[in-house]
Short mmCIF file of C-alpha atoms in Angstrom, two decimals:
data_model
loop_
_atom_site.label_atom_id
_atom_site.label_comp_id
_atom_site.label_asym_id
_atom_site.label_seq_id
_atom_site.Cartn_x
_atom_site.Cartn_y
_atom_site.Cartn_z
CA MET A 1 -70.92 24.91 -156.14
CA SER A 2 -68.91 23.65 -158.69
CA LYS A 3 -66.44 20.97 -157.48
CA LYS A 4 -61.74 21.02 -158.36
CA VAL A 5 -60.55 17.47 -159.18
CA ALA A 6 -57.32 16.70 -159.99
CA VAL A 7 -56.27 14.87 -163.20
CA ILE A 8 -53.43 12.80 -163.03
CA LEU A 9 -51.75 12.43 -166.78
CA SER A 10 -48.67 10.11 -167.25
CA GLY A 11 -46.76 10.99 -171.19
CA CYS A 12 -49.30 11.07 -173.89
CA GLY A 13 -49.63 8.18 -175.78
CA VAL A 14 -51.44 4.85 -175.35
CA TYR A 15 -48.00 2.89 -175.41
CA ASP A 16 -45.62 4.53 -172.94
CA GLY A 17 -47.96 7.77 -171.36
CA ALA A 18 -51.51 8.70 -170.87
CA GLU A 19 -54.54 6.88 -172.92
CA ILE A 20 -55.08 9.79 -174.74
CA TYR A 21 -58.77 8.74 -175.81
CA GLU A 22 -59.40 7.79 -172.32
CA SER A 23 -57.56 11.43 -171.24
CA VAL A 24 -59.63 13.73 -173.79
CA VAL A 25 -62.84 12.07 -172.73
CA THR A 26 -62.32 12.41 -169.20
CA LEU A 27 -61.82 16.21 -169.49
CA LEU A 28 -65.31 17.24 -171.62
CA ARG A 29 -66.71 15.10 -169.03
CA LEU A 30 -65.43 16.27 -166.38
CA ASP A 31 -66.03 20.16 -168.28
CA GLN A 32 -69.76 18.97 -169.10
CA ARG A 33 -70.25 18.96 -165.76
CA GLY A 34 -69.01 21.85 -164.72
CA ALA A 35 -66.01 20.44 -162.80
CA GLN A 36 -63.15 23.40 -162.49
CA VAL A 37 -59.96 20.91 -163.47
CA GLN A 38 -55.89 21.45 -163.07
CA CYS A 39 -53.84 18.92 -164.30
CA PHE A 40 -51.09 17.06 -163.09
CA ALA A 41 -47.69 15.00 -163.84
CA PRO A 42 -44.47 13.80 -161.97
CA ASN A 43 -41.72 15.52 -163.44
CA ILE A 44 -39.67 12.65 -164.33
CA ALA A 45 -37.92 10.68 -167.60
CA GLN A 46 -40.18 8.16 -169.15
CA LEU A 47 -40.00 5.10 -168.93
CA HIS A 48 -38.96 4.77 -172.86
CA VAL A 49 -40.40 5.90 -175.64
CA ILE A 50 -42.47 4.14 -177.85
CA ASN A 51 -43.21 4.47 -181.96
CA HIS A 52 -46.94 4.32 -181.98
CA LEU A 53 -46.34 3.57 -185.78
CA THR A 54 -44.60 0.56 -185.10
CA GLY A 55 -44.84 -0.12 -181.95
CA GLU A 56 -40.59 -0.24 -181.16
CA GLU A 57 -38.99 1.33 -178.90
CA MET A 58 -37.19 4.50 -179.70
CA PRO A 59 -33.69 5.85 -178.41
CA GLU A 60 -35.14 8.60 -177.04
CA SER A 61 -35.62 10.57 -173.63
CA ARG A 62 -38.77 12.36 -172.97
CA ASN A 63 -40.23 14.13 -169.76
CA VAL A 64 -43.35 13.08 -168.38
CA LEU A 65 -44.77 16.69 -167.59
CA VAL A 66 -43.29 18.19 -170.54
CA GLU A 67 -45.48 15.22 -172.93
CA SER A 68 -48.26 15.25 -170.84
CA ALA A 69 -48.70 18.78 -171.23
CA ARG A 70 -49.85 17.96 -174.77
CA ILE A 71 -52.77 16.28 -174.01
CA ALA A 72 -53.73 19.36 -170.92
CA ARG A 73 -53.39 22.30 -174.20
CA GLY A 74 -50.42 23.26 -171.93
CA GLU A 75 -52.42 23.47 -168.76
CA ILE A 76 -50.84 21.87 -166.50
CA LYS A 77 -48.40 21.74 -162.80
CA ASP A 78 -45.56 19.59 -161.24
CA ILE A 79 -47.66 17.12 -159.48
CA ARG A 80 -45.56 18.20 -156.22
CA GLU A 81 -48.02 21.18 -156.75
CA ALA A 82 -50.56 19.77 -155.56
CA ASP A 83 -52.30 19.43 -152.20
CA ALA A 84 -55.39 17.68 -151.69
CA GLU A 85 -57.05 20.10 -149.48
CA ASP A 86 -57.61 22.39 -152.69
CA PHE A 87 -59.44 19.12 -154.22
CA ASP A 88 -62.69 17.46 -154.40
CA ALA A 89 -62.05 14.69 -155.59
CA LEU A 90 -58.74 12.76 -157.93
CA ILE A 91 -59.19 10.66 -161.61
CA ILE A 92 -55.88 8.93 -162.96
CA PRO A 93 -56.93 7.79 -166.86
CA GLY A 94 -55.21 4.81 -167.71
CA GLY A 95 -52.27 3.67 -170.94
CA PHE A 96 -49.54 2.03 -170.27
CA GLY A 97 -47.38 5.19 -168.72
CA SER A 98 -49.60 4.12 -165.34
CA ALA A 99 -47.69 1.14 -165.12
CA LYS A 100 -44.48 2.67 -166.64
CA ASN A 101 -44.59 6.25 -165.60
CA LEU A 102 -46.59 6.28 -162.07
CA SER A 103 -45.49 2.78 -161.60
CA ASN A 104 -43.14 0.11 -162.49
CA PHE A 105 -46.04 -2.40 -162.78
CA ALA A 106 -45.64 -3.08 -166.00
CA ILE A 107 -41.58 -4.36 -164.94
CA GLU A 108 -41.94 -5.59 -161.61
CA GLY A 109 -45.91 -6.93 -161.38
CA THR A 110 -46.85 -7.53 -158.34
CA GLY A 111 -43.83 -6.19 -156.59
CA CYS A 112 -44.62 -3.50 -158.35
CA THR A 113 -44.04 -0.27 -156.31
CA VAL A 114 -45.96 3.32 -157.13
CA GLN A 115 -43.60 6.68 -158.07
CA PRO A 116 -43.35 8.80 -154.59
CA ASP A 117 -44.65 12.06 -155.53
CA VAL A 118 -47.74 9.99 -157.46
CA LEU A 119 -47.45 7.77 -154.10
CA ALA A 120 -48.06 10.93 -152.28
CA LEU A 121 -51.18 12.37 -153.78
CA THR A 122 -53.13 10.01 -153.42
CA GLU A 123 -52.59 8.36 -150.40
CA ALA A 124 -53.03 12.00 -149.18
CA PHE A 125 -57.11 11.77 -151.07
CA ALA A 126 -57.31 8.01 -149.96
CA GLU A 127 -57.02 9.49 -146.14
CA ALA A 128 -58.95 13.02 -146.55
CA GLY A 129 -61.91 10.26 -147.42
CA LYS A 130 -61.73 11.70 -151.18
CA PRO A 131 -63.35 10.30 -154.03
CA VAL A 132 -61.55 9.24 -156.83
CA GLY A 133 -61.19 7.31 -160.12
CA LEU A 134 -58.78 5.16 -161.60
CA ILE A 135 -59.59 4.43 -165.15
CA CYS A 136 -58.14 1.08 -167.51
CA ILE A 137 -54.82 -0.30 -166.27
CA SER A 138 -54.75 2.90 -163.06
CA PRO A 139 -56.18 -0.10 -160.76
CA ALA A 140 -52.71 -1.51 -160.85
CA LEU A 141 -51.68 1.02 -157.88
CA ALA A 142 -55.29 0.90 -156.19
CA ALA A 143 -53.76 -2.27 -153.11
CA LYS A 144 -50.33 0.42 -153.10
CA ILE A 145 -52.66 3.54 -152.56
CA TYR A 146 -55.31 2.26 -149.96
CA GLY A 147 -53.63 -1.30 -148.95
CA PRO A 148 -55.34 -5.20 -148.68
CA GLY A 149 -59.28 -5.38 -149.20
CA VAL A 150 -59.63 -2.57 -151.93
CA THR A 151 -62.02 -3.36 -154.25
CA CYS A 152 -61.51 -2.56 -158.03
CA THR A 153 -61.88 -3.29 -161.96
CA ILE A 154 -59.46 -4.18 -164.54
CA GLY A 155 -62.47 -5.87 -166.60
CA ASN A 156 -62.49 -8.93 -166.68
CA ASP A 157 -58.35 -9.90 -167.26
CA ALA A 158 -57.32 -12.94 -165.65
CA GLU A 159 -53.91 -12.83 -165.17
CA THR A 160 -54.27 -8.86 -164.93
CA ALA A 161 -56.77 -9.68 -162.20
CA ALA A 162 -54.93 -12.11 -160.40
CA ALA A 163 -52.58 -9.90 -159.98
CA LEU A 164 -54.16 -7.45 -158.89
CA ASN A 165 -55.64 -10.36 -156.08
CA LYS A 166 -52.20 -11.65 -155.28
CA MET A 167 -51.29 -7.56 -154.43
CA GLY A 168 -54.02 -7.56 -152.20
CA ALA A 169 -56.80 -6.20 -153.50
CA THR A 170 -60.33 -7.53 -154.17
CA HIS A 171 -60.54 -7.37 -158.09
CA LYS A 172 -64.67 -7.17 -159.45
CA ASP A 173 -65.42 -8.19 -163.10
CA CYS A 174 -66.69 -5.79 -164.98
CA ALA A 175 -68.29 -4.63 -168.62
CA VAL A 176 -67.00 -2.11 -170.72
CA SER A 177 -69.63 0.45 -169.76
CA ASP A 178 -70.10 -0.53 -165.99
CA ILE A 179 -68.11 1.01 -163.34
CA VAL A 180 -67.33 -0.64 -159.98
CA GLU A 181 -67.24 1.20 -156.49
CA ASP A 182 -65.07 0.74 -153.53
CA LYS A 183 -67.32 2.82 -151.25
CA ALA A 184 -66.17 2.54 -148.03
CA ARG A 185 -63.30 3.91 -149.45
CA LYS A 186 -64.65 6.08 -152.35
CA LEU A 187 -62.91 4.61 -154.97
CA VAL A 188 -64.62 4.24 -158.85
CA THR A 189 -63.18 1.71 -161.51
CA THR A 190 -63.69 1.42 -164.84
CA PRO A 191 -62.07 -0.80 -167.49
CA ALA A 192 -61.85 1.41 -170.31
CA TYR A 193 -59.45 0.33 -172.69
CA MET A 194 -58.94 -2.48 -171.28
CA LEU A 195 -62.17 -3.79 -172.94
CA ALA A 196 -63.11 -1.04 -175.35
CA GLN A 197 -62.93 -2.22 -178.78
CA SER A 198 -64.00 2.00 -180.13
CA ILE A 199 -64.05 5.16 -178.18
CA SER A 200 -67.60 5.19 -177.52
CA GLU A 201 -66.91 2.29 -175.85
CA ALA A 202 -64.72 3.59 -173.94
CA ALA A 203 -66.49 6.92 -173.10
CA SER A 204 -69.59 4.71 -171.61
CA GLY A 205 -67.86 3.76 -168.92
CA ILE A 206 -65.63 6.56 -168.46
CA ASN A 207 -68.75 9.09 -168.36
CA LYS A 208 -70.12 7.00 -165.74
CA LEU A 209 -66.94 7.36 -164.06
CA VAL A 210 -67.19 10.95 -163.64
CA ASP A 211 -70.37 11.59 -162.97
CA ARG A 212 -70.31 8.89 -159.61
CA VAL A 213 -67.04 10.77 -158.87
CA LEU A 214 -68.51 13.79 -158.94
CA GLU A 215 -71.79 12.43 -156.90
CA LEU A 216 -69.94 11.34 -153.83
CA THR A 217 -68.19 14.23 -153.78
CA HIS A 218 -71.65 15.93 -153.20
CA GLU A 219 -72.13 13.46 -150.14
CA ASN A 220 -70.79 16.05 -147.17
CA ASP A 221 -72.76 18.61 -148.48
CA ALA A 222 -74.66 20.41 -146.05
#
């Protein structure tokens, strides 16, 4: 029986939303493995809008749900409609949107908070003991979701790793093609574009993460 997986997107574009390659690779691998996928995003304004050609901020406002719908080809729902009971697992791709829209880690660092609707859903998955995959910078949310002692990776960036440790996580260095698993919490993380120099490098770890998350959903099968 195919598993149902929720995917939280944070906009559209690496600098102010979800990392598009990471999101597409995740959705592709889930489809290849026969999973049923529903994308969600918070119905809120982005922190800001970045011109991805120049890297400069633009004087306009965009909505995270509307922008995320670009990646999901319109097949996306407000995260407030999501119920952890309806799904077997959850995956959150990276991109600055995870640190700017799903949380304020990019601004507040170790003093950050997670967007309330995102926190409510991710905590529901954690409390139910359902597998969760966090990609790229998204593991910055791990300590806020699971509390102190959660094991995760963002690769090997010393400053970001130190911030995660200060927030209560236990950071493990990890190669781009590998994953780190917190077995007790069924949390799987991978660096992706925290380290990747190409889409294939990012995919090498993301594919492993998706495969492992799906494997973990079968642990309680009769």
